[in-house]
GROMACS .gro file of C-alpha atoms in nm:
model
  490
    1MET     CA    1   3.084  -6.966  -0.244
    2ILE     CA    2   2.946  -6.639  -0.115
    3PRO     CA    3   2.850  -6.370  -0.370
    4LEU     CA    4   3.025  -6.037  -0.312
    5SER     CA    5   2.829  -5.729  -0.203
    6ASN     CA    6   2.801  -5.488   0.088
    7ALA     CA    7   2.542  -5.716   0.244
    8THR     CA    8   2.772  -6.021   0.245
    9LEU     CA    9   3.098  -5.865   0.366
   10HIS     CA   10   3.049  -6.002   0.717
   11GLN     CA   11   2.988  -6.353   0.578
   12LEU     CA   12   3.312  -6.392   0.384
   13PRO     CA   13   3.575  -6.651   0.483
   14VAL     CA   14   3.801  -6.539   0.769
   15GLN     CA   15   4.111  -6.553   0.550
   16VAL     CA   16   3.969  -6.277   0.328
   17THR     CA   17   4.042  -5.927   0.463
   18THR     CA   18   3.747  -5.690   0.432
   19PRO     CA   19   3.748  -5.306   0.448
   20ARG     CA   20   3.821  -5.179   0.799
   21TYR     CA   21   3.603  -4.872   0.754
   22ASN     CA   22   3.237  -4.798   0.701
   23ARG     CA   23   3.190  -4.749   0.328
   24GLN     CA   24   2.864  -4.566   0.392
   25GLU     CA   25   3.059  -4.293   0.572
   26THR     CA   26   3.301  -4.229   0.286
   27THR     CA   27   3.273  -3.974   0.006
   28ALA     CA   28   3.458  -3.954  -0.323
   29GLY     CA   29   3.746  -3.707  -0.336
   30ILE     CA   30   3.916  -3.876  -0.632
   31ALA     CA   31   3.783  -3.955  -0.979
   32HIS     CA   32   3.975  -4.213  -1.178
   33LEU     CA   33   3.955  -4.234  -1.558
   34GLY     CA   34   4.024  -4.579  -1.704
   35VAL     CA   35   3.939  -4.835  -1.437
   36GLY     CA   36   4.139  -5.134  -1.554
   37ASN     CA   37   4.304  -5.414  -1.360
   38PHE     CA   38   4.617  -5.213  -1.284
   39HIS     CA   39   4.427  -4.929  -1.121
   40ARG     CA   40   4.224  -5.174  -0.917
   41ALA     CA   41   4.537  -5.357  -0.798
   42HIS     CA   42   4.745  -5.045  -0.738
   43GLN     CA   43   4.599  -4.698  -0.677
   44ALA     CA   44   4.263  -4.828  -0.549
   45MET     CA   45   4.450  -5.061  -0.313
   46TYR     CA   46   4.649  -4.771  -0.163
   47ILE     CA   47   4.332  -4.562  -0.122
   48ASN     CA   48   4.164  -4.862   0.042
   49LYS     CA   49   4.434  -4.846   0.309
   50VAL     CA   50   4.411  -4.468   0.342
   51LEU     CA   51   4.037  -4.486   0.411
   52GLU     CA   52   4.112  -4.688   0.724
   53ARG     CA   53   4.291  -4.388   0.874
   54GLU     CA   54   4.119  -4.130   1.090
   55GLY     CA   55   4.005  -3.822   0.901
   56GLN     CA   56   4.063  -3.971   0.555
   57GLN     CA   57   3.710  -4.082   0.470
   58GLY     CA   58   3.669  -3.809   0.207
   59TRP     CA   59   3.917  -3.968  -0.033
   60ALA     CA   60   3.722  -4.257  -0.181
   61ILE     CA   61   3.713  -4.305  -0.558
   62VAL     CA   62   3.450  -4.258  -0.825
   63GLY     CA   63   3.553  -4.472  -1.120
   64VAL     CA   64   3.488  -4.344  -1.471
   65GLY     CA   65   3.476  -4.596  -1.755
   66LEU     CA   66   3.565  -4.428  -2.083
   67ARG     CA   67   3.532  -4.692  -2.352
   68ASN     CA   68   3.217  -4.758  -2.550
   69SER     CA   69   3.242  -5.137  -2.570
   70ALA     CA   70   3.072  -5.458  -2.464
   71ARG     CA   71   3.357  -5.517  -2.219
   72GLU     CA   72   3.295  -5.181  -2.053
   73ASP     CA   73   2.920  -5.249  -2.044
   74LYS     CA   74   2.991  -5.573  -1.861
   75ARG     CA   75   3.232  -5.408  -1.617
   76ALA     CA   76   2.978  -5.138  -1.530
   77ALA     CA   77   2.706  -5.399  -1.476
   78ILE     CA   78   2.924  -5.610  -1.247
   79MET     CA   79   3.039  -5.307  -1.050
   80ALA     CA   80   2.675  -5.217  -0.987
   81GLU     CA   81   2.580  -5.571  -0.892
   82GLN     CA   82   2.874  -5.607  -0.650
   83ASP     CA   83   2.841  -5.259  -0.496
   84ASN     CA   84   3.175  -5.170  -0.665
   85LEU     CA   85   3.356  -5.431  -0.453
   86TYR     CA   86   3.610  -5.683  -0.581
   87THR     CA   87   3.882  -5.912  -0.448
   88LEU     CA   88   4.255  -5.859  -0.492
   89THR     CA   89   4.477  -6.163  -0.435
   90THR     CA   90   4.851  -6.104  -0.417
   91PHE     CA   91   5.105  -6.383  -0.461
   92THR     CA   92   5.462  -6.406  -0.339
   93PRO     CA   93   5.724  -6.587  -0.549
   94ASP     CA   94   5.676  -6.896  -0.329
   95SER     CA   95   5.303  -6.888  -0.424
   96SER     CA   96   5.173  -6.798  -0.079
   97HIS     CA   97   4.887  -6.552  -0.109
   98GLU     CA   98   4.670  -6.295   0.064
   99THR     CA   99   4.323  -6.183  -0.044
  100SER     CA  100   4.159  -5.851   0.035
  101VAL     CA  101   3.826  -5.703  -0.062
  102ILE     CA  102   3.890  -5.355  -0.203
  103GLY     CA  103   3.615  -5.107  -0.114
  104SER     CA  104   3.770  -4.774  -0.213
  105ILE     CA  105   3.571  -4.739  -0.537
  106ILE     CA  106   3.232  -4.633  -0.404
  107GLU     CA  107   3.073  -4.523  -0.732
  108TYR     CA  108   3.111  -4.612  -1.099
  109VAL     CA  109   3.015  -4.389  -1.392
  110HIS     CA  110   2.983  -4.542  -1.739
  111ALA     CA  111   3.079  -4.229  -1.934
  112ALA     CA  112   3.004  -4.379  -2.276
  113LYS     CA  113   2.637  -4.401  -2.182
  114ASP     CA  114   2.612  -4.039  -2.064
  115ARG     CA  115   2.912  -3.812  -2.120
  116ALA     CA  116   2.732  -3.509  -1.979
  117ALA     CA  117   2.662  -3.695  -1.654
  118ALA     CA  118   3.029  -3.794  -1.629
  119ILE     CA  119   3.135  -3.432  -1.676
  120LYS     CA  120   2.887  -3.318  -1.413
  121ARG     CA  121   3.029  -3.573  -1.168
  122LEU     CA  122   3.375  -3.423  -1.219
  123THR     CA  123   3.243  -3.077  -1.133
  124ASP     CA  124   3.149  -3.186  -0.779
  125PRO     CA  125   3.347  -2.964  -0.538
  126ASP     CA  126   3.442  -3.276  -0.337
  127ILE     CA  127   3.651  -3.404  -0.631
  128LYS     CA  128   4.002  -3.278  -0.560
  129ILE     CA  129   4.207  -3.517  -0.776
  130VAL     CA  130   4.151  -3.680  -1.114
  131THR     CA  131   4.384  -3.975  -1.175
  132LEU     CA  132   4.443  -4.142  -1.511
  133THR     CA  133   4.543  -4.481  -1.650
  134ILE     CA  134   4.467  -4.435  -2.019
  135THR     CA  135   4.779  -4.625  -2.148
  136GLU     CA  136   5.099  -4.497  -2.302
  137GLY     CA  137   4.931  -4.455  -2.640
  138GLY     CA  138   4.633  -4.267  -2.502
  139TYR     CA  139   4.797  -3.922  -2.495
  140TYR     CA  140   4.796  -3.859  -2.871
  141LEU     CA  141   5.165  -3.766  -2.885
  142ASP     CA  142   5.365  -3.734  -3.206
  143ALA     CA  143   5.729  -3.839  -3.242
  144LYS     CA  144   5.843  -3.508  -3.088
  145GLY     CA  145   5.616  -3.540  -2.785
  146ASN     CA  146   5.358  -3.287  -2.903
  147PHE     CA  147   4.985  -3.338  -2.857
  148THR     CA  148   4.835  -3.404  -3.201
  149LEU     CA  149   4.539  -3.171  -3.244
  150ASP     CA  150   4.496  -3.295  -3.600
  151HIS     CA  151   4.435  -3.655  -3.491
  152PRO     CA  152   4.086  -3.759  -3.612
  153ASP     CA  153   3.974  -3.847  -3.258
  154ILE     CA  154   4.076  -3.507  -3.124
  155LYS     CA  155   3.945  -3.310  -3.420
  156ALA     CA  156   3.608  -3.477  -3.381
  157ASP     CA  157   3.608  -3.421  -3.007
  158LEU     CA  158   3.685  -3.050  -3.037
  159ALA     CA  159   3.386  -3.013  -3.270
  160ARG     CA  160   3.140  -3.176  -3.026
  161ASP     CA  161   2.919  -2.983  -2.787
  162VAL     CA  162   2.969  -3.264  -2.534
  163PRO     CA  163   3.321  -3.406  -2.569
  164GLU     CA  164   3.396  -3.777  -2.536
  165THR     CA  165   3.772  -3.820  -2.488
  166ALA     CA  166   3.946  -3.809  -2.152
  167PHE     CA  167   4.088  -3.469  -2.247
  168GLY     CA  168   3.749  -3.336  -2.344
  169LEU     CA  169   3.574  -3.460  -2.031
  170VAL     CA  170   3.837  -3.321  -1.796
  171CYS     CA  171   3.873  -2.986  -1.972
  172GLU     CA  172   3.496  -2.934  -1.994
  173ALA     CA  173   3.464  -3.017  -1.623
  174LEU     CA  174   3.740  -2.767  -1.546
  175ARG     CA  175   3.565  -2.504  -1.759
  176GLN     CA  176   3.246  -2.548  -1.562
  177ARG     CA  177   3.434  -2.545  -1.230
  178ARG     CA  178   3.608  -2.223  -1.334
  179GLU     CA  179   3.280  -2.055  -1.427
  180SER     CA  180   3.105  -2.167  -1.108
  181GLY     CA  181   3.396  -2.071  -0.884
  182THR     CA  182   3.445  -2.430  -0.766
  183GLY     CA  183   3.815  -2.417  -0.847
  184PRO     CA  184   4.060  -2.665  -1.001
  185PHE     CA  185   4.153  -3.022  -0.922
  186THR     CA  186   4.487  -3.198  -0.960
  187VAL     CA  187   4.535  -3.415  -1.270
  188LEU     CA  188   4.760  -3.710  -1.183
  189SER     CA  189   4.881  -3.939  -1.461
  190CYS     CA  190   4.957  -4.296  -1.352
  191ASP     CA  191   5.069  -4.416  -1.696
  192ASN     CA  192   5.411  -4.547  -1.795
  193LEU     CA  193   5.544  -4.236  -1.965
  194ARG     CA  194   5.862  -4.039  -1.913
  195HIS     CA  195   5.777  -3.719  -1.725
  196ASN     CA  196   5.410  -3.818  -1.728
  197GLY     CA  197   5.309  -3.506  -1.538
  198LYS     CA  198   5.462  -3.282  -1.805
  199VAL     CA  199   5.309  -3.497  -2.077
  200ALA     CA  200   4.967  -3.469  -1.916
  201ARG     CA  201   5.007  -3.094  -1.873
  202THR     CA  202   5.101  -3.053  -2.239
  203ALA     CA  203   4.812  -3.269  -2.360
  204PHE     CA  204   4.537  -3.115  -2.148
  205CYS     CA  205   4.653  -2.756  -2.187
  206THR     CA  206   4.690  -2.792  -2.564
  207TYR     CA  207   4.343  -2.941  -2.591
  208ALA     CA  208   4.192  -2.675  -2.366
  209THR     CA  209   4.359  -2.391  -2.553
  210ALA     CA  210   4.229  -2.524  -2.885
  211ARG     CA  211   3.878  -2.528  -2.739
  212ASP     CA  212   3.900  -2.200  -2.548
  213PRO     CA  213   4.226  -2.001  -2.511
  214ILE     CA  214   4.106  -1.839  -2.188
  215LEU     CA  215   4.038  -2.182  -2.039
  216GLY     CA  216   4.381  -2.304  -2.153
  217THR     CA  217   4.549  -2.016  -1.971
  218TRP     CA  218   4.344  -2.077  -1.655
  219ILE     CA  219   4.438  -2.445  -1.650
  220LYS     CA  220   4.808  -2.363  -1.697
  221GLU     CA  221   4.794  -2.122  -1.404
  222ASN     CA  222   4.576  -2.319  -1.164
  223VAL     CA  223   4.577  -2.695  -1.228
  224SER     CA  224   4.868  -2.904  -1.102
  225PHE     CA  225   5.004  -3.202  -1.298
  226PRO     CA  226   5.242  -3.394  -1.070
  227SER     CA  227   5.452  -3.671  -1.218
  228SER     CA  228   5.429  -4.020  -1.073
  229MET     CA  229   5.586  -4.363  -1.109
  230VAL     CA  230   5.374  -4.673  -1.057
  231ASP     CA  231   5.487  -5.033  -1.036
  232ARG     CA  232   5.308  -5.363  -0.984
  233ILE     CA  233   5.282  -5.661  -1.219
  234THR     CA  234   4.912  -5.720  -1.275
  235PRO     CA  235   4.811  -5.981  -1.536
  236SER     CA  236   4.489  -5.977  -1.732
  237VAL     CA  237   4.216  -6.206  -1.595
  238GLY     CA  238   4.040  -6.465  -1.809
  239GLU     CA  239   3.748  -6.692  -1.729
  240ALA     CA  240   3.981  -6.967  -1.607
  241ASP     CA  241   4.148  -6.718  -1.372
  242ILE     CA  242   3.811  -6.612  -1.232
  243THR     CA  243   3.723  -6.975  -1.160
  244ARG     CA  244   4.063  -7.037  -1.001
  245LEU     CA  245   4.060  -6.723  -0.786
  246ASP     CA  246   3.704  -6.770  -0.666
  247ALA     CA  247   3.780  -7.130  -0.567
  248LEU     CA  248   4.091  -7.010  -0.384
  249THR     CA  249   3.915  -6.734  -0.192
  250GLY     CA  250   3.571  -6.884  -0.140
  251VAL     CA  251   3.415  -6.564  -0.277
  252ALA     CA  252   3.192  -6.557  -0.585
  253ASP     CA  253   3.351  -6.249  -0.740
  254GLN     CA  254   3.268  -6.186  -1.107
  255MET     CA  255   3.580  -5.977  -1.164
  256PRO     CA  256   3.857  -6.070  -0.922
  257ILE     CA  257   4.213  -5.960  -0.989
  258PHE     CA  258   4.552  -6.088  -0.888
  259ALA     CA  259   4.899  -5.939  -0.873
  260GLU     CA  260   5.247  -5.985  -0.735
  261ASP     CA  261   5.311  -5.885  -0.376
  262PHE     CA  262   5.554  -5.611  -0.481
  263THR     CA  263   5.410  -5.262  -0.524
  264GLN     CA  264   5.553  -4.910  -0.549
  265TRP     CA  265   5.412  -4.562  -0.606
  266VAL     CA  266   5.631  -4.250  -0.618
  267ILE     CA  267   5.463  -3.911  -0.663
  268GLU     CA  268   5.580  -3.553  -0.703
  269ASP     CA  269   5.425  -3.369  -0.408
  270HIS     CA  270   5.241  -3.095  -0.598
  271PHE     CA  271   4.863  -3.094  -0.545
  272CYS     CA  272   4.657  -2.779  -0.600
  273ALA     CA  273   4.349  -2.891  -0.401
  274GLY     CA  274   4.482  -3.115  -0.127
  275ARG     CA  275   4.560  -3.487  -0.117
  276PRO     CA  276   4.513  -3.795   0.102
  277GLU     CA  277   4.779  -3.903   0.351
  278LEU     CA  278   4.926  -4.158   0.113
  279GLU     CA  279   5.268  -4.137   0.277
  280THR     CA  280   5.119  -4.325   0.572
  281VAL     CA  281   5.044  -4.631   0.357
  282GLY     CA  282   5.373  -4.669   0.173
  283VAL     CA  283   5.360  -4.411  -0.107
  284GLN     CA  284   5.684  -4.217  -0.158
  285PHE     CA  285   5.662  -3.842  -0.214
  286THR     CA  286   5.950  -3.657  -0.373
  287ASP     CA  287   6.046  -3.336  -0.549
  288ASP     CA  288   6.183  -3.531  -0.844
  289VAL     CA  289   6.023  -3.850  -0.975
  290GLY     CA  290   6.268  -3.861  -1.267
  291PRO     CA  291   6.533  -4.095  -1.121
  292TYR     CA  292   6.270  -4.348  -1.006
  293GLU     CA  293   6.101  -4.322  -1.342
  294GLN     CA  294   6.427  -4.384  -1.529
  295VAL     CA  295   6.497  -4.700  -1.336
  296LYS     CA  296   6.150  -4.846  -1.369
  297LEU     CA  297   6.082  -4.762  -1.734
  298ARG     CA  298   6.429  -4.842  -1.867
  299MET     CA  299   6.487  -5.156  -1.661
  300LEU     CA  300   6.161  -5.328  -1.560
  301ASN     CA  301   5.936  -5.213  -1.844
  302ALA     CA  302   6.208  -5.239  -2.107
  303SER     CA  303   6.297  -5.589  -1.986
  304HIS     CA  304   5.934  -5.691  -2.012
  305SER     CA  305   5.937  -5.588  -2.379
  306MET     CA  306   6.278  -5.741  -2.446
  307LEU     CA  307   6.144  -6.070  -2.305
  308ALA     CA  308   5.792  -6.063  -2.450
  309LEU     CA  309   5.878  -5.992  -2.815
  310PRO     CA  310   6.118  -6.286  -2.867
  311GLY     CA  311   5.911  -6.496  -2.626
  312VAL     CA  312   5.598  -6.461  -2.836
  313LEU     CA  313   5.790  -6.562  -3.148
  314MET     CA  314   5.933  -6.863  -2.965
  315GLY     CA  315   5.582  -6.974  -2.868
  316TYR     CA  316   5.597  -6.906  -2.494
  317ASP     CA  317   5.278  -6.776  -2.337
  318THR     CA  318   5.372  -6.628  -1.998
  319VAL     CA  319   5.663  -6.446  -1.836
  320PRO     CA  320   5.757  -6.733  -1.599
  321HIS     CA  321   5.763  -6.978  -1.891
  322ALA     CA  322   5.988  -6.749  -2.096
  323ILE     CA  323   6.224  -6.657  -1.811
  324ALA     CA  324   6.272  -7.029  -1.735
  325ASP     CA  325   6.456  -7.046  -2.068
  326THR     CA  326   6.817  -6.992  -1.961
  327LEU     CA  327   6.897  -6.836  -2.296
  328LEU     CA  328   6.635  -6.563  -2.252
  329LEU     CA  329   6.733  -6.518  -1.888
  330GLY     CA  330   7.095  -6.456  -1.985
  331HIS     CA  331   6.982  -6.220  -2.259
  332LEU     CA  332   6.788  -6.010  -2.007
  333GLU     CA  333   7.069  -6.015  -1.751
  334ARG     CA  334   7.312  -5.871  -2.004
  335PHE     CA  335   7.059  -5.617  -2.130
  336LEU     CA  336   7.003  -5.490  -1.777
  337THR     CA  337   7.368  -5.475  -1.673
  338GLU     CA  338   7.546  -5.388  -1.998
  339ASP     CA  339   7.291  -5.188  -2.197
  340ALA     CA  340   7.042  -5.018  -1.965
  341SER     CA  341   7.228  -4.959  -1.636
  342PRO     CA  342   7.528  -4.760  -1.769
  343PHE     CA  343   7.300  -4.479  -1.884
  344ILE     CA  344   7.079  -4.446  -1.576
  345THR     CA  345   7.130  -4.215  -1.279
  346PRO     CA  346   6.938  -4.390  -0.999
  347PRO     CA  347   6.785  -4.233  -0.688
  348LYS     CA  348   7.022  -4.199  -0.396
  349GLY     CA  349   7.067  -4.530  -0.216
  350LEU     CA  350   6.932  -4.751  -0.495
  351SER     CA  351   7.166  -5.018  -0.635
  352LEU     CA  352   7.101  -5.083  -1.005
  353ALA     CA  353   7.263  -5.427  -0.977
  354GLN     CA  354   7.029  -5.519  -0.694
  355TYR     CA  355   6.730  -5.373  -0.880
  356ALA     CA  356   6.816  -5.581  -1.188
  357GLN     CA  357   6.821  -5.900  -0.984
  358GLU     CA  358   6.493  -5.806  -0.819
  359VAL     CA  359   6.333  -5.756  -1.163
  360LEU     CA  360   6.437  -6.104  -1.272
  361HIS     CA  361   6.319  -6.247  -0.940
  362ARG     CA  362   5.977  -6.085  -0.989
  363PHE     CA  363   5.953  -6.223  -1.342
  364ARG     CA  364   6.001  -6.578  -1.208
  365ASN     CA  365   5.691  -6.558  -0.983
  366PRO     CA  366   5.498  -6.867  -1.103
  367ALA     CA  367   5.167  -6.753  -0.958
  368VAL     CA  368   5.172  -6.426  -1.154
  369GLY     CA  369   5.192  -6.563  -1.505
  370ASP     CA  370   5.158  -6.237  -1.694
  371GLN     CA  371   5.077  -6.300  -2.060
  372LEU     CA  372   5.356  -6.224  -2.307
  373LEU     CA  373   5.112  -6.122  -2.578
  374ARG     CA  374   4.955  -5.866  -2.341
  375ILE     CA  375   5.297  -5.723  -2.264
  376ALA     CA  376   5.394  -5.718  -2.632
  377SER     CA  377   5.073  -5.535  -2.725
  378ASP     CA  378   5.096  -5.163  -2.805
  379SER     CA  379   5.472  -5.191  -2.851
  380GLY     CA  380   5.437  -4.909  -3.100
  381SER     CA  381   5.372  -4.679  -2.804
  382LYS     CA  382   5.587  -4.859  -2.548
  383LEU     CA  383   5.923  -4.899  -2.722
  384PRO     CA  384   5.985  -4.526  -2.773
  385VAL     CA  385   5.924  -4.476  -2.400
  386PHE     CA  386   6.114  -4.778  -2.270
  387LEU     CA  387   6.411  -4.803  -2.506
  388THR     CA  388   6.492  -4.468  -2.670
  389ASP     CA  389   6.730  -4.339  -2.403
  390THR     CA  390   6.910  -4.674  -2.383
  391VAL     CA  391   6.941  -4.700  -2.762
  392ASN     CA  392   7.079  -4.346  -2.786
  393GLY     CA  393   7.324  -4.416  -2.505
  394VAL     CA  394   7.449  -4.744  -2.653
  395LEU     CA  395   7.474  -4.622  -3.010
  396GLY     CA  396   7.616  -4.284  -2.916
  397SER     CA  397   7.895  -4.441  -2.709
  398GLY     CA  398   7.981  -4.707  -2.964
  399ARG     CA  399   7.900  -4.994  -2.729
  400ASP     CA  400   7.787  -5.337  -2.848
  401HIS     CA  401   7.434  -5.285  -2.982
  402TRP     CA  402   7.354  -5.651  -3.060
  403ARG     CA  403   7.086  -5.707  -2.793
  404LEU     CA  404   6.902  -5.392  -2.894
  405ALA     CA  405   6.921  -5.488  -3.261
  406PHE     CA  406   6.784  -5.831  -3.171
  407GLY     CA  407   6.496  -5.678  -2.976
  408THR     CA  408   6.421  -5.449  -3.270
  409ALA     CA  409   6.425  -5.740  -3.515
  410CYS     CA  410   6.191  -5.935  -3.287
  411PHE     CA  411   5.952  -5.641  -3.271
  412LEU     CA  412   5.935  -5.614  -3.651
  413GLU     CA  413   5.888  -5.990  -3.686
  414TYR     CA  414   5.623  -5.990  -3.412
  415LEU     CA  415   5.421  -5.748  -3.628
  416ARG     CA  416   5.381  -6.024  -3.886
  417GLY     CA  417   5.140  -6.199  -3.647
  418THR     CA  418   5.277  -6.554  -3.640
  419THR     CA  419   5.519  -6.749  -3.421
  420ASP     CA  420   5.829  -6.914  -3.563
  421LYS     CA  421   5.621  -7.230  -3.608
  422GLY     CA  422   5.351  -7.045  -3.799
  423THR     CA  423   5.092  -7.027  -3.520
  424PRO     CA  424   4.890  -6.708  -3.568
  425TYR     CA  425   4.817  -6.460  -3.291
  426THR     CA  426   4.635  -6.129  -3.279
  427ILE     CA  427   4.848  -5.817  -3.260
  428THR     CA  428   4.703  -5.514  -3.082
  429GLU     CA  429   4.883  -5.200  -3.195
  430PRO     CA  430   4.659  -4.892  -3.181
  431ALA     CA  431   4.953  -4.658  -3.244
  432ILE     CA  432   5.054  -4.832  -3.568
  433ASN     CA  433   4.838  -4.755  -3.870
  434ALA     CA  434   4.813  -4.962  -4.189
  435GLU     CA  435   5.083  -4.762  -4.367
  436GLN     CA  436   5.327  -4.811  -4.080
  437LEU     CA  437   5.243  -5.180  -4.053
  438ALA     CA  438   5.310  -5.221  -4.424
  439LEU     CA  439   5.667  -5.098  -4.366
  440ALA     CA  440   5.723  -5.370  -4.106
  441ARG     CA  441   5.587  -5.634  -4.342
  442ALA     CA  442   5.762  -5.513  -4.658
  443GLU     CA  443   5.992  -5.742  -4.855
  444ASP     CA  444   6.269  -5.492  -4.791
  445LEU     CA  445   6.359  -5.594  -4.436
  446ALA     CA  446   6.516  -5.254  -4.367
  447ALA     CA  447   6.193  -5.068  -4.446
  448GLY     CA  448   6.053  -5.130  -4.099
  449LEU     CA  449   6.319  -4.904  -3.950
  450GLN     CA  450   6.147  -4.611  -4.122
  451MET     CA  451   5.850  -4.651  -3.885
  452THR     CA  452   5.778  -4.359  -3.654
  453VAL     CA  453   5.841  -4.592  -3.359
  454PHE     CA  454   6.212  -4.536  -3.423
  455ALA     CA  455   6.195  -4.161  -3.489
  456GLY     CA  456   6.399  -4.072  -3.182
  457TRP     CA  457   6.670  -4.333  -3.230
  458ASN     CA  458   6.882  -4.137  -3.484
  459LEU     CA  459   6.935  -4.454  -3.686
  460LYS     CA  460   7.052  -4.263  -3.994
  461ASP     CA  461   7.373  -4.197  -3.801
  462HIS     CA  462   7.423  -4.567  -3.725
  463PRO     CA  463   7.398  -4.774  -4.046
  464ASN     CA  464   7.559  -5.075  -3.881
  465PHE     CA  465   7.260  -5.106  -3.651
  466ALA     CA  466   7.022  -5.121  -3.948
  467THR     CA  467   7.244  -5.379  -4.118
  468ASP     CA  468   7.240  -5.599  -3.808
  469VAL     CA  469   6.862  -5.572  -3.772
  470VAL     CA  470   6.818  -5.695  -4.130
  471LYS     CA  471   7.058  -5.986  -4.074
  472LEU     CA  472   6.878  -6.083  -3.755
  473ARG     CA  473   6.539  -6.074  -3.926
  474GLN     CA  474   6.677  -6.299  -4.199
  475SER     CA  475   6.814  -6.536  -3.936
  476ILE     CA  476   6.487  -6.544  -3.742
  477ARG     CA  477   6.298  -6.636  -4.057
  478ALA     CA  478   6.554  -6.894  -4.165
  479GLN     CA  479   6.615  -7.079  -3.839
  480GLY     CA  480   6.390  -6.933  -3.572
  481THR     CA  481   6.427  -6.686  -3.289
  482HIS     CA  482   6.575  -6.928  -3.037
  483LYS     CA  483   6.859  -7.045  -3.260
  484THR     CA  484   6.928  -6.688  -3.366
  485LEU     CA  485   6.962  -6.585  -3.002
  486ALA     CA  486   7.176  -6.889  -2.924
  487GLN     CA  487   7.422  -6.808  -3.203
  488HIS     CA  488   7.478  -6.452  -3.088
  489ALA     CA  489   7.416  -6.449  -2.714
  490GLY     CA  490   7.763  -6.553  -2.617
   0.00000   0.00000   0.00000
């Protein structure tokens, strides 16, 4: 196999598509914070296509790694060794595949090693857009959607001369750009949050105002925060996946990624410093992302959670394995059509029934075996985003709430950290502290519903829902998740 670098691009197997532009002639116009697999399979892929177009060579990406961890150290080292190149292999549901080398990330900054250097990079006048994938839980929001200035991470960051959080880095860079006359850049959130542009605006402006009220006002008046909706199923990549992908492609890539062939990006067209011609490579621009966002978050993302939580308890490991269970498939079909769809206003021309079937079709893709435990992780941040509107709609209209109660019971049981057969697994819930976790694990099976995860569900007005959640938890413990679902699914 051929090691991946600029020097070897012309030696790669013919079935591997390489960048159709001269990387040496590109410059970075975008900085991306949080360079994970999704960004590399999604936004970086779109920019890779844009760079092939005439006059677009100023829109390459400088990646900014935020975390101070061994994993981030390794990523930075590999990016340097491979000249920031990597392979993306996409699979169709029939397992046919295409592999491309993505060259749009032309520089990588390991911010944890030098925060001041990262800030300086963001002050470059060529940087016109800063994009973010910092996860749903990375915006420090309370139950009411306010940015929590009293969070220990934020309090510590505000006290530092050189900030370390995403909010600190961006706001300090904007302060320096303001003082030098460089001007603002657009901040574009690519995270799965309702109204993510408004959320980002609230978070960054609140942080900036706490640090310097004059800066906060300048950001409010000059920086644009468009909303966006992103969609592509991109599993995590383990060592076995690396071996498999490299054998498939014939490229010795130390951090290949794979994804489904489906991809979508919808963006509010509001950029204060210009933007690339993304509409020429399949990105949809609109005045209102909301309808697209509703459909994706409340159908695809919610279905992922409604599948992953019981699936983990049942002992399944991937989405295709779980969806092959006809009981879980039927459960999701009814959730999509009877619970979620009635309370969604879709974009003009989009059929919710067709979208629901497409979601289930995507989940069946055997080559994209996304891990259930990865999807279940950070449910403390995800469930309020994915399910709150549906729960309020179902409970407020008096419709059958059983599937939502079952999903809630599965979430609380998932927090115990063992499958129905007693096999332990590691839960990753950064938004759930020890006090909140204790509620989920209390002997009183109703105590978990006091968690802040459910703050927007108005459960005090619906005691029958709480009663059913307790009964379902009792049933799951007594006879398992699968039998519990089988008894009630009809």
